XYZ file of C-alpha atoms in Angstrom:
683
model
C 59.922 -134.710 32.079
C 57.182 -135.533 29.289
C 58.229 -135.140 25.487
C 55.703 -133.303 25.126
C 55.675 -130.526 28.069
C 59.882 -130.163 26.849
C 58.291 -129.156 23.382
C 56.374 -126.247 25.376
C 58.940 -124.960 27.010
C 61.161 -124.937 24.037
C 58.856 -123.194 22.023
C 58.325 -120.755 24.237
C 61.286 -120.225 24.445
C 62.177 -119.882 20.405
C 58.988 -117.298 20.558
C 60.326 -114.779 23.539
C 63.936 -114.889 21.583
C 62.183 -115.014 18.065
C 60.097 -111.630 19.406
C 62.922 -110.073 20.884
C 65.422 -110.310 17.753
C 62.472 -108.357 16.077
C 62.242 -105.544 18.125
C 65.753 -104.924 20.228
C 66.512 -102.772 17.280
C 63.329 -100.718 18.467
C 64.224 -98.110 20.605
C 62.275 -95.048 21.227
C 60.779 -92.562 23.328
C 58.637 -93.711 26.238
C 55.243 -94.713 24.986
C 52.108 -92.997 26.334
C 50.983 -94.142 28.967
C 48.540 -96.048 29.203
C 45.005 -97.138 31.739
C 46.150 -100.015 33.623
C 43.388 -102.782 34.746
C 42.435 -100.855 37.700
C 41.090 -97.642 35.512
C 39.131 -100.020 32.872
C 35.708 -99.065 32.388
C 32.807 -101.221 33.264
C 28.960 -101.492 32.993
C 27.567 -105.089 34.754
C 28.628 -104.404 38.602
C 26.446 -101.703 39.311
C 24.201 -101.479 35.662
C 26.484 -98.425 34.931
C 29.827 -96.861 34.156
C 32.178 -97.410 37.033
C 36.175 -98.500 37.225
C 37.608 -101.529 37.770
C 39.027 -100.110 41.182
C 35.292 -99.302 42.318
C 33.610 -103.042 42.244
C 33.841 -104.869 44.949
C 33.614 -108.382 43.502
C 35.724 -110.468 41.244
C 35.842 -108.869 37.458
C 37.592 -110.421 34.543
C 37.429 -108.273 30.890
C 38.242 -109.573 28.005
C 38.528 -106.700 25.817
C 38.424 -106.329 21.681
C 41.893 -106.792 21.258
C 42.666 -109.688 23.232
C 39.832 -111.660 20.910
C 41.175 -110.284 17.806
C 44.003 -112.746 19.389
C 42.147 -115.772 20.198
C 43.729 -118.566 17.683
C 41.285 -120.149 14.954
C 37.560 -119.571 14.293
C 36.848 -116.777 17.427
C 33.305 -118.385 19.184
C 32.507 -117.418 22.328
C 33.830 -120.295 23.727
C 36.751 -120.223 22.116
C 37.655 -117.208 23.166
C 36.598 -117.966 27.121
C 38.886 -120.957 26.718
C 41.839 -119.489 25.701
C 41.344 -117.417 29.050
C 41.282 -119.451 32.075
C 37.699 -120.794 31.558
C 36.463 -123.960 32.127
C 34.003 -125.597 29.263
C 31.467 -128.577 29.115
C 31.924 -128.560 24.883
C 30.511 -132.113 23.526
C 31.234 -130.045 20.163
C 27.981 -128.945 18.953
C 26.747 -127.505 21.606
C 28.411 -125.916 24.880
C 28.274 -124.186 28.506
C 30.856 -122.367 30.820
C 31.417 -123.530 34.224
C 32.570 -120.624 36.779
C 34.204 -122.031 40.256
C 33.182 -125.127 39.416
C 29.714 -124.784 38.694
C 27.934 -124.147 35.041
C 25.279 -125.894 33.826
C 25.791 -129.186 31.726
C 22.109 -129.554 29.789
C 22.766 -126.244 27.791
C 19.040 -126.136 27.368
C 17.180 -123.320 29.207
C 18.181 -120.076 30.652
C 16.045 -120.128 33.165
C 17.965 -122.819 35.328
C 21.747 -121.574 34.203
C 24.063 -121.441 37.018
C 25.817 -118.998 34.718
C 23.835 -116.341 32.827
C 24.848 -115.386 29.143
C 23.673 -111.417 28.880
C 24.226 -108.795 25.782
C 24.291 -105.277 27.206
C 22.845 -106.847 30.124
C 19.806 -108.611 28.529
C 18.910 -111.840 28.930
C 19.330 -113.347 24.931
C 17.271 -116.826 25.684
C 19.939 -119.017 25.869
C 23.032 -120.494 27.607
C 24.540 -121.781 24.826
C 27.910 -120.851 23.970
C 27.596 -122.189 20.863
C 24.455 -119.938 19.429
C 26.549 -116.440 20.215
C 29.137 -115.022 18.158
C 30.960 -111.901 18.563
C 31.558 -110.386 15.390
C 30.430 -107.062 16.999
C 31.481 -107.872 20.552
C 33.623 -104.259 21.813
C 34.400 -106.485 25.177
C 33.639 -109.370 27.704
C 32.529 -108.582 31.633
C 32.863 -111.588 32.777
C 31.531 -111.157 37.240
C 32.983 -114.118 38.882
C 30.600 -115.391 41.817
C 26.672 -114.131 42.591
C 27.963 -110.234 43.019
C 25.205 -108.931 40.318
C 22.460 -109.816 41.709
C 19.844 -107.143 39.449
C 20.654 -109.890 36.615
C 18.902 -112.398 38.390
C 21.579 -113.828 40.973
C 22.927 -116.642 39.045
C 24.704 -119.037 41.658
C 28.132 -119.383 39.709
C 28.701 -116.255 37.506
C 27.606 -113.710 35.217
C 29.108 -113.226 31.488
C 28.134 -109.486 29.678
C 28.551 -109.725 25.896
C 29.126 -105.286 24.962
C 28.420 -104.184 21.559
C 30.307 -101.711 19.826
C 29.065 -98.153 20.656
C 30.233 -95.972 17.760
C 31.007 -92.436 18.531
C 29.462 -89.149 17.169
C 31.407 -88.545 13.593
C 34.048 -91.796 13.968
C 33.067 -94.474 11.020
C 35.198 -98.019 11.213
C 34.563 -101.246 9.604
C 36.389 -105.182 9.404
C 35.315 -107.519 6.559
C 37.688 -110.858 7.660
C 37.589 -113.833 5.466
C 39.014 -117.039 6.361
C 39.401 -121.137 6.105
C 41.378 -123.864 7.394
C 40.960 -127.834 8.479
C 37.913 -129.716 8.184
C 37.302 -127.652 4.976
C 36.104 -124.926 7.709
C 35.011 -121.680 6.050
C 34.551 -118.300 7.436
C 33.164 -115.198 7.607
C 32.786 -111.937 9.859
C 31.745 -108.206 8.597
C 31.071 -105.503 11.200
C 29.969 -101.810 11.069
C 30.024 -98.736 13.346
C 29.563 -95.106 13.155
C 27.651 -92.443 14.619
C 26.850 -89.167 13.333
C 24.298 -86.256 13.996
C 22.936 -87.760 17.296
C 22.280 -91.541 15.338
C 24.394 -94.424 16.284
C 24.548 -97.550 14.892
C 26.550 -100.950 14.989
C 26.732 -104.039 13.218
C 28.075 -107.386 13.402
C 27.453 -110.405 10.995
C 29.382 -114.201 11.484
C 29.103 -117.656 9.220
C 30.889 -120.334 9.091
C 30.477 -123.956 8.210
C 32.688 -127.471 8.286
C 32.860 -130.568 7.321
C 33.335 -133.707 9.454
C 35.851 -133.242 12.822
C 39.465 -134.405 12.164
C 40.881 -135.329 15.504
C 44.616 -136.494 17.241
C 46.017 -138.931 14.915
C 44.391 -136.851 11.874
C 41.313 -139.650 11.828
C 38.140 -138.099 10.592
C 35.113 -138.380 12.848
C 31.971 -139.030 11.336
C 28.705 -137.105 11.144
C 30.548 -133.736 13.651
C 30.074 -131.683 10.604
C 27.401 -128.221 10.342
C 26.349 -127.138 7.550
C 26.580 -123.831 8.608
C 26.552 -121.392 11.717
C 24.872 -117.933 11.253
C 24.947 -114.875 13.449
C 24.146 -111.053 13.487
C 23.781 -108.384 15.827
C 22.473 -104.870 14.931
C 22.108 -102.154 17.842
C 21.213 -98.558 17.045
C 20.658 -95.480 18.789
C 19.364 -91.750 18.574
C 20.642 -89.543 21.558
C 17.488 -87.105 20.906
C 17.966 -85.017 24.373
C 21.454 -84.304 25.706
C 21.927 -87.618 28.113
C 18.409 -89.323 26.606
C 18.944 -92.231 24.286
C 16.768 -94.275 22.700
C 17.602 -97.857 21.061
C 16.999 -100.733 19.971
C 19.416 -104.238 19.809
C 18.182 -107.452 17.453
C 20.342 -110.591 18.133
C 19.817 -113.218 15.724
C 21.664 -116.680 15.598
C 21.024 -119.612 13.165
C 22.676 -123.617 13.077
C 21.920 -125.507 10.985
C 22.332 -129.310 10.587
C 24.926 -129.973 13.762
C 25.364 -133.073 13.748
C 27.016 -135.489 15.933
C 27.192 -139.133 17.437
C 24.515 -139.722 20.227
C 27.552 -142.191 21.557
C 30.566 -140.556 20.853
C 33.524 -141.115 19.144
C 34.795 -144.525 20.027
C 31.461 -146.261 19.306
C 32.171 -144.902 15.659
C 35.581 -146.120 14.530
C 34.970 -148.413 11.612
C 31.180 -148.614 12.172
C 29.594 -147.476 8.475
C 25.663 -146.979 10.395
C 25.808 -144.334 12.792
C 23.689 -143.309 15.660
C 23.484 -139.982 15.400
C 21.326 -136.266 16.403
C 21.475 -132.983 14.018
C 19.896 -129.963 15.695
C 18.662 -127.070 13.832
C 18.936 -124.150 16.341
C 17.211 -120.756 15.671
C 17.133 -117.989 18.382
C 16.082 -114.104 17.594
C 15.693 -111.390 20.499
C 14.945 -108.072 20.337
C 15.339 -104.992 22.981
C 13.919 -101.327 22.913
C 16.090 -99.477 25.092
C 15.387 -95.610 26.613
C 18.506 -93.957 28.705
C 18.403 -91.072 31.141
C 19.543 -88.712 33.228
C 19.480 -84.905 34.226
C 22.359 -82.497 32.935
C 24.455 -82.686 36.616
C 24.022 -86.983 36.900
C 22.798 -87.151 39.936
C 19.797 -88.633 38.453
C 19.979 -91.427 35.624
C 17.327 -94.081 35.074
C 16.877 -96.526 32.093
C 14.114 -98.830 31.160
C 14.277 -101.562 28.179
C 12.087 -104.273 27.266
C 13.034 -107.629 25.326
C 11.467 -110.612 24.048
C 13.130 -113.359 22.348
C 12.754 -117.453 21.160
C 15.149 -120.049 20.536
C 13.666 -122.922 19.251
C 15.894 -126.150 18.888
C 14.514 -128.932 16.505
C 16.254 -132.226 16.902
C 16.714 -135.143 15.002
C 18.128 -138.554 15.044
C 19.058 -141.017 13.581
C 19.522 -144.799 14.729
C 21.452 -147.763 12.999
C 20.352 -151.638 13.508
C 18.630 -151.485 17.384
C 15.985 -148.865 15.764
C 15.660 -149.875 11.798
C 14.903 -146.577 9.562
C 13.389 -144.617 11.936
C 13.816 -141.065 12.996
C 13.105 -139.814 16.123
C 11.992 -136.175 16.592
C 13.092 -133.986 19.902
C 11.636 -129.963 19.445
C 12.763 -127.239 22.609
C 10.790 -124.117 22.462
C 11.484 -121.214 24.419
C 9.577 -117.637 24.564
C 10.965 -115.422 26.515
C 9.918 -111.669 27.510
C 11.470 -109.203 30.372
C 11.138 -105.891 31.086
C 13.702 -104.154 33.824
C 13.473 -100.320 34.920
C 16.260 -99.486 37.455
C 16.553 -95.658 38.867
C 19.950 -94.421 40.277
C 20.998 -91.294 42.649
C 24.723 -90.505 42.375
C 25.685 -87.891 44.895
C 30.001 -88.294 44.555
C 30.331 -89.959 47.906
C 27.062 -92.182 47.572
C 24.943 -93.832 44.712
C 21.866 -95.502 45.330
C 20.109 -97.687 42.667
C 16.321 -99.320 42.417
C 14.988 -101.069 40.286
C 12.487 -104.324 38.974
C 12.671 -106.777 36.755
C 10.168 -109.173 35.445
C 10.637 -111.999 33.081
C 8.621 -114.693 32.101
C 9.199 -117.739 30.297
C 7.583 -120.002 27.800
C 9.053 -123.341 27.411
C 7.726 -126.401 25.435
C 9.170 -130.159 24.748
C 7.058 -131.795 21.873
C 8.986 -135.703 21.681
C 8.197 -138.645 18.697
C 10.264 -141.531 20.041
C 8.818 -144.925 18.345
C 9.116 -146.330 22.252
C 6.839 -144.547 23.210
C 3.220 -142.837 22.877
C 2.820 -140.425 20.157
C 3.361 -136.481 19.818
C 3.492 -135.655 22.715
C 3.865 -131.402 24.286
C 4.480 -130.304 27.047
C 4.213 -126.987 28.278
C 5.276 -124.441 31.980
C 5.222 -120.999 32.530
C 7.926 -119.614 34.558
C 7.402 -116.173 35.815
C 9.644 -114.441 37.825
C 9.012 -111.038 39.185
C 11.500 -109.111 41.631
C 12.970 -105.834 42.893
C 16.274 -104.697 43.494
C 18.297 -102.187 45.004
C 21.815 -101.488 45.207
C 23.590 -99.031 47.243
C 27.169 -97.996 47.110
C 29.304 -95.408 49.724
C 32.824 -93.608 48.597
C 35.079 -92.703 51.345
C 38.498 -91.535 52.387
C 38.920 -89.922 49.530
C 37.205 -93.001 47.480
C 39.815 -94.932 49.376
C 37.253 -97.242 50.647
C 33.908 -98.623 49.004
C 31.456 -100.315 50.674
C 28.854 -101.757 48.521
C 25.758 -103.524 49.347
C 22.792 -105.024 47.673
C 19.184 -107.022 48.119
C 17.116 -108.423 45.396
C 13.681 -110.847 46.399
C 12.109 -112.689 43.756
C 8.894 -114.189 43.064
C 9.254 -117.491 40.887
C 6.388 -119.059 39.891
C 5.596 -122.096 37.845
C 2.946 -123.777 36.126
C 3.006 -127.297 33.889
C -0.566 -126.695 30.974
C -2.529 -130.340 31.192
C -1.018 -131.089 34.638
C -1.896 -130.279 38.155
C 1.218 -129.101 38.621
C 2.049 -125.127 40.148
C 4.933 -123.916 42.442
C 5.904 -120.402 43.641
C 8.640 -119.613 45.543
C 9.817 -116.863 47.015
C 13.600 -115.785 47.315
C 15.332 -113.030 49.395
C 19.422 -112.665 47.754
C 21.337 -110.616 49.686
C 25.457 -109.328 48.940
C 27.659 -107.187 50.685
C 31.267 -106.382 49.621
C 34.297 -103.824 50.279
C 37.020 -102.762 48.847
C 39.778 -100.618 49.899
C 42.656 -98.810 48.479
C 46.012 -98.493 50.132
C 47.582 -97.276 47.242
C 46.484 -96.363 43.658
C 48.071 -99.856 42.147
C 46.523 -102.275 44.569
C 42.898 -102.841 45.812
C 42.039 -104.842 49.054
C 38.626 -106.447 48.503
C 35.613 -108.870 50.272
C 32.123 -109.546 49.019
C 29.713 -112.225 50.212
C 26.694 -112.689 48.340
C 23.766 -115.398 47.689
C 22.510 -116.531 44.614
C 19.498 -118.851 43.467
C 18.864 -121.367 40.362
C 15.334 -121.953 39.544
C 15.194 -125.931 38.668
C 14.863 -127.295 34.392
C 11.706 -127.584 33.124
C 12.733 -130.236 31.760
C 13.899 -131.515 34.846
C 10.813 -131.480 36.352
C 8.451 -132.349 33.424
C 10.505 -135.047 31.922
C 10.832 -135.580 28.817
C 9.550 -139.148 27.302
C 12.835 -142.092 27.303
C 15.407 -139.144 27.840
C 14.667 -137.092 31.565
C 12.157 -139.010 34.122
C 9.362 -136.111 35.396
C 10.349 -134.422 39.402
C 7.784 -133.292 40.563
C 9.652 -132.250 43.939
C 12.758 -130.726 42.569
C 13.224 -127.667 44.468
C 14.880 -124.430 44.096
C 19.158 -124.358 44.000
C 20.602 -122.253 46.560
C 24.539 -120.640 47.283
C 26.522 -119.082 49.292
C 29.369 -117.379 48.150
C 32.487 -115.737 50.110
C 35.343 -114.466 48.509
C 38.231 -112.202 49.425
C 41.273 -111.070 47.789
C 43.505 -107.719 46.004
C 43.783 -106.698 42.298
C 47.006 -104.569 41.643
C 48.684 -102.605 38.242
C 51.668 -100.707 38.448
C 53.233 -99.619 35.812
C 54.395 -103.137 33.287
C 52.586 -105.413 36.025
C 49.046 -106.339 36.490
C 47.970 -108.931 38.554
C 44.933 -110.432 40.667
C 44.495 -113.082 43.531
C 41.017 -114.583 45.238
C 39.801 -116.908 47.829
C 36.690 -118.159 47.150
C 33.942 -120.298 49.356
C 31.128 -120.796 48.362
C 28.026 -123.946 50.235
C 25.257 -124.633 47.715
C 22.430 -125.655 49.143
C 19.885 -128.241 47.465
C 22.541 -128.631 44.229
C 20.622 -130.324 41.654
C 22.791 -133.035 40.387
C 21.427 -135.950 37.715
C 21.753 -140.034 38.553
C 21.064 -142.899 36.087
C 22.549 -143.569 32.519
C 21.869 -141.768 29.331
C 17.988 -141.335 28.622
C 17.045 -142.883 31.751
C 18.446 -139.648 33.624
C 16.940 -138.281 36.828
C 17.836 -134.688 38.592
C 17.047 -134.622 42.567
C 18.331 -131.846 45.562
C 21.080 -133.100 47.344
C 20.249 -132.948 50.599
C 23.227 -132.120 52.436
C 25.263 -128.826 51.072
C 27.500 -129.242 48.456
C 31.352 -127.186 49.337
C 33.055 -125.281 45.889
C 36.575 -123.517 47.864
C 39.317 -122.640 46.229
C 41.604 -119.988 44.251
C 42.149 -117.574 41.227
C 44.788 -115.758 40.294
C 45.699 -113.805 36.849
C 48.959 -112.480 36.245
C 50.294 -110.151 33.100
C 53.819 -108.649 32.557
C 54.448 -106.361 30.073
C 58.300 -105.979 29.110
C 58.689 -104.317 26.543
C 57.423 -101.753 29.041
C 59.328 -101.971 31.575
C 62.498 -101.200 29.153
C 60.160 -98.393 27.087
C 59.532 -99.666 24.300
C 57.015 -99.316 21.606
C 56.337 -103.408 21.166
C 54.139 -105.205 23.858
C 56.315 -108.364 25.311
C 54.216 -109.977 28.005
C 53.855 -113.454 29.626
C 50.555 -114.012 30.991
C 48.868 -116.485 33.556
C 45.157 -116.692 34.758
C 44.320 -120.279 36.883
C 41.387 -121.747 38.764
C 42.813 -124.402 41.587
C 39.277 -125.672 42.968
C 40.712 -127.169 47.139
C 37.530 -128.678 48.154
C 34.581 -129.964 45.925
C 32.671 -131.876 47.600
C 28.811 -132.434 49.161
C 27.757 -133.824 52.521
C 25.663 -136.690 50.816
C 25.543 -139.935 53.017
C 24.548 -141.726 49.437
C 27.334 -141.334 46.959
C 27.079 -139.317 43.961
C 30.363 -141.070 41.868
C 31.454 -144.130 43.187
C 34.963 -144.466 42.914
C 35.437 -140.749 44.749
C 31.577 -141.037 47.573
C 32.637 -137.108 48.506
C 33.480 -135.693 45.184
C 31.061 -133.318 42.996
C 30.835 -134.510 38.729
C 32.242 -132.558 36.064
C 34.486 -129.970 38.442
C 38.251 -130.129 37.370
C 40.547 -129.393 40.071
C 42.747 -127.139 38.109
C 42.212 -124.984 34.842
C 44.828 -122.632 33.482
C 46.199 -120.803 30.819
C 49.303 -119.161 30.017
C 51.079 -117.945 27.655
C 52.707 -114.659 25.767
C 51.239 -111.954 23.895
C 53.355 -109.970 21.196
C 52.903 -106.829 19.549
C 54.193 -104.547 17.211
C 52.875 -101.336 15.861
C 55.327 -100.319 13.868
C 55.566 -103.487 11.679
C 51.980 -103.951 12.089
C 52.595 -107.579 14.284
C 50.510 -109.470 16.558
C 51.130 -112.829 17.984
C 50.543 -115.158 19.989
C 51.720 -118.381 22.389
C 48.734 -120.048 24.851
C 48.772 -123.217 26.672
C 45.667 -124.483 28.477
C 45.301 -126.858 30.787
C 42.478 -128.508 31.619
C 42.611 -130.624 34.770
C 40.763 -134.024 36.039
C 37.159 -133.708 36.883
C 34.755 -136.965 37.310
C 32.645 -137.275 34.274
C 30.299 -140.243 32.881
C 30.645 -142.171 29.428
C 28.251 -141.877 27.380
C 28.751 -144.004 24.922
C 26.092 -145.792 25.345
C 25.028 -147.421 21.762
C 27.548 -149.524 21.459
C 28.677 -149.892 24.783
C 25.701 -150.459 26.607
C 28.195 -152.436 29.635
C 30.233 -148.571 29.675
C 27.671 -146.074 29.989
C 26.696 -144.511 32.800
C 30.047 -144.850 34.414
C 32.070 -142.588 36.314
C 36.174 -141.467 34.914
C 38.238 -139.444 36.574
C 39.128 -137.482 32.785
C 41.198 -135.166 32.135
C 45.060 -133.634 32.853
C 45.694 -132.567 29.023
C 47.501 -129.241 27.783
C 46.515 -127.896 24.421
C 49.192 -125.402 23.061
C 47.841 -122.662 19.923
C 49.657 -120.175 17.985
C 48.633 -117.231 16.271
C 50.273 -114.291 14.013
C 48.466 -111.686 12.595
C 50.302 -109.325 9.900
C 49.175 -105.919 8.758
C 49.914 -106.765 4.531
C 49.408 -102.705 3.021
C 48.674 -99.812 5.099
C 46.521 -97.401 3.153
C 46.970 -94.594 5.165
C 43.346 -92.668 6.050
C 41.650 -95.767 3.783
C 42.267 -98.368 6.121
C 44.065 -101.528 6.178
C 44.737 -104.940 4.976
C 45.822 -107.553 6.869
C 46.763 -111.457 7.642
C 45.885 -114.199 9.773
C 47.689 -117.237 10.770
C 46.708 -119.705 13.287
C 47.851 -123.274 14.548
C 44.813 -125.072 17.138
C 45.840 -128.158 18.920
C 49.820 -127.486 17.607
C 51.374 -130.712 19.833
C 48.379 -132.636 18.212
C 46.609 -133.740 21.945
C 44.447 -136.651 22.378
C 41.878 -134.109 24.420
C 38.347 -134.306 25.388
C 35.854 -132.364 27.853
C 33.079 -134.740 27.585
C 33.880 -138.003 28.130
C 34.143 -139.439 24.584
C 33.627 -136.266 23.017
C 36.916 -135.591 21.438
C 38.005 -132.327 20.601
C 39.813 -131.324 17.827
C 43.287 -131.847 16.844
C 45.836 -129.933 15.893
C 44.263 -127.502 12.791
C 45.256 -125.036 10.714
C 43.969 -121.562 9.805
C 44.423 -118.665 7.736
C 42.305 -115.789 7.115
C 42.297 -112.298 5.151
C 40.756 -109.280 6.447
C 40.596 -105.545 6.272
C 40.138 -103.040 8.537
C 38.993 -99.339 8.795
């Protein structure tokens, strides 16, 4: 047994005994009953409020309490990682993988295998590094392509739900903190409602110096000047069941630096190849939702518009002396959607349409290629969908069905290229509750992924054009159960996904070509989660809950005759065999203390080496990379409770406690042992 593993077990045992010692005296009356996991209210599956027990696919809910316990800086990427999801993270940008499917390019929302939504609406980018949770009430994740009304993503949907104020209730939160690598962050949120008017606002800002990787080595050119984001949600209920609203979402990242050749190429090097990115995102959504007095009929409409601008400047060493290379990617997006629902106890029917318009442009200034080239792709998607759900046998049997018909149009400006695709995507599911505490479920659904526009038109000096690139389809089946019994919550799912025309890459850095696999790819395996509240079992007024969440891919292969990875000819790239998160949550309201000890295991997957400059002989080679466990610990302590005027608290954390040398992308090291201390006020 390794020394690090023994340390992990020792820490886990000491943590458990320590919090038990703090609370052994805390015998009290039985706590008030709490809603179990099956009774949580979600909105993503059907675009309307419903209980988890009525959803026929696998859904994960990350609450505000879970977000608050996250160690270190509270970023969307960090939150999802600590909840057992796989990331493709270079340090400057991050993408989410669900069931082995994700988007490592992180550039265009139109082709993302995982959709990132804000209150059910598109935000413009799948890059997790530009989304901040300052105003987030909870995060809902649909695993698999079951949420067809959002665009039939092949891997899943992540829906960020902002805080909604209740009439007469006002709350606010302010936190200032800092830590290793000169990291500083500030966050503020506010929510309140009165006389039909509701407002919520969240703001986040951070800055950081160069990363300190395992061993305390400083990784040059990995700092960023600042990351700034805010979200404003406002609405007015002008009649009973009738609300108009507006949401403004803004994100600005300035001077995000990253060496082009990875960490190994920068050691002992004074002159570096590195890129510096300025990323700007904003979008605005206008909404209206209404219903009849009995809520048998309800309807909604929303219009979203926004843009993403990514300006990358690349600074070269002696290979290209004194030359700055500039690349700009700009996406302008419009979305209009509307739906009508009939909900009469045993049956609910929803019909709607969704119109998307993306204008995607790239501009490259590169000395080895023709001067300033600007290419623009216009992609449109007009879709109609219908959702149906029936509740039978006293609501114990749930049957759902859905269908979505898309018409995709793509046009490349200045090039004689135009393409139209029509796709129908079905979904059908069933859930049965043999008892109030357990749900059995099965679901079949299909998803669609449009090619990234840059894969079609190419980027001079980076990506070769491929006008024959076709859409990617997924066909996914899952079966499983969810259990919520008093102090135990558990879930187990088996999934099997076939991907038709899967889009993969070949070549090496700055010479990529993206193409479709001729034969289907298959991803299959198990998802499981478990949480056991010892405090609730012992009828005490504290929470002491061991938990775990895992994804195990038993199959990750393709049927191609030619190998994608030479060392593993039938294996899909960038897909780990195993991902797991486990640990202990502790909370004692009486003494105002909460703590979390979290272990994250990052499984082995085949990935490429991007150290193309200083080690050209290695560039593009494949490595079986991973197998690391990262341990984080966080503590939040109430300092002063003023009663009806709120409370002050302190939050401290250590991430990567054992200073593990790990990375998601080969040669792009993640931070070593890092410390964080924050002070806050909440009301």
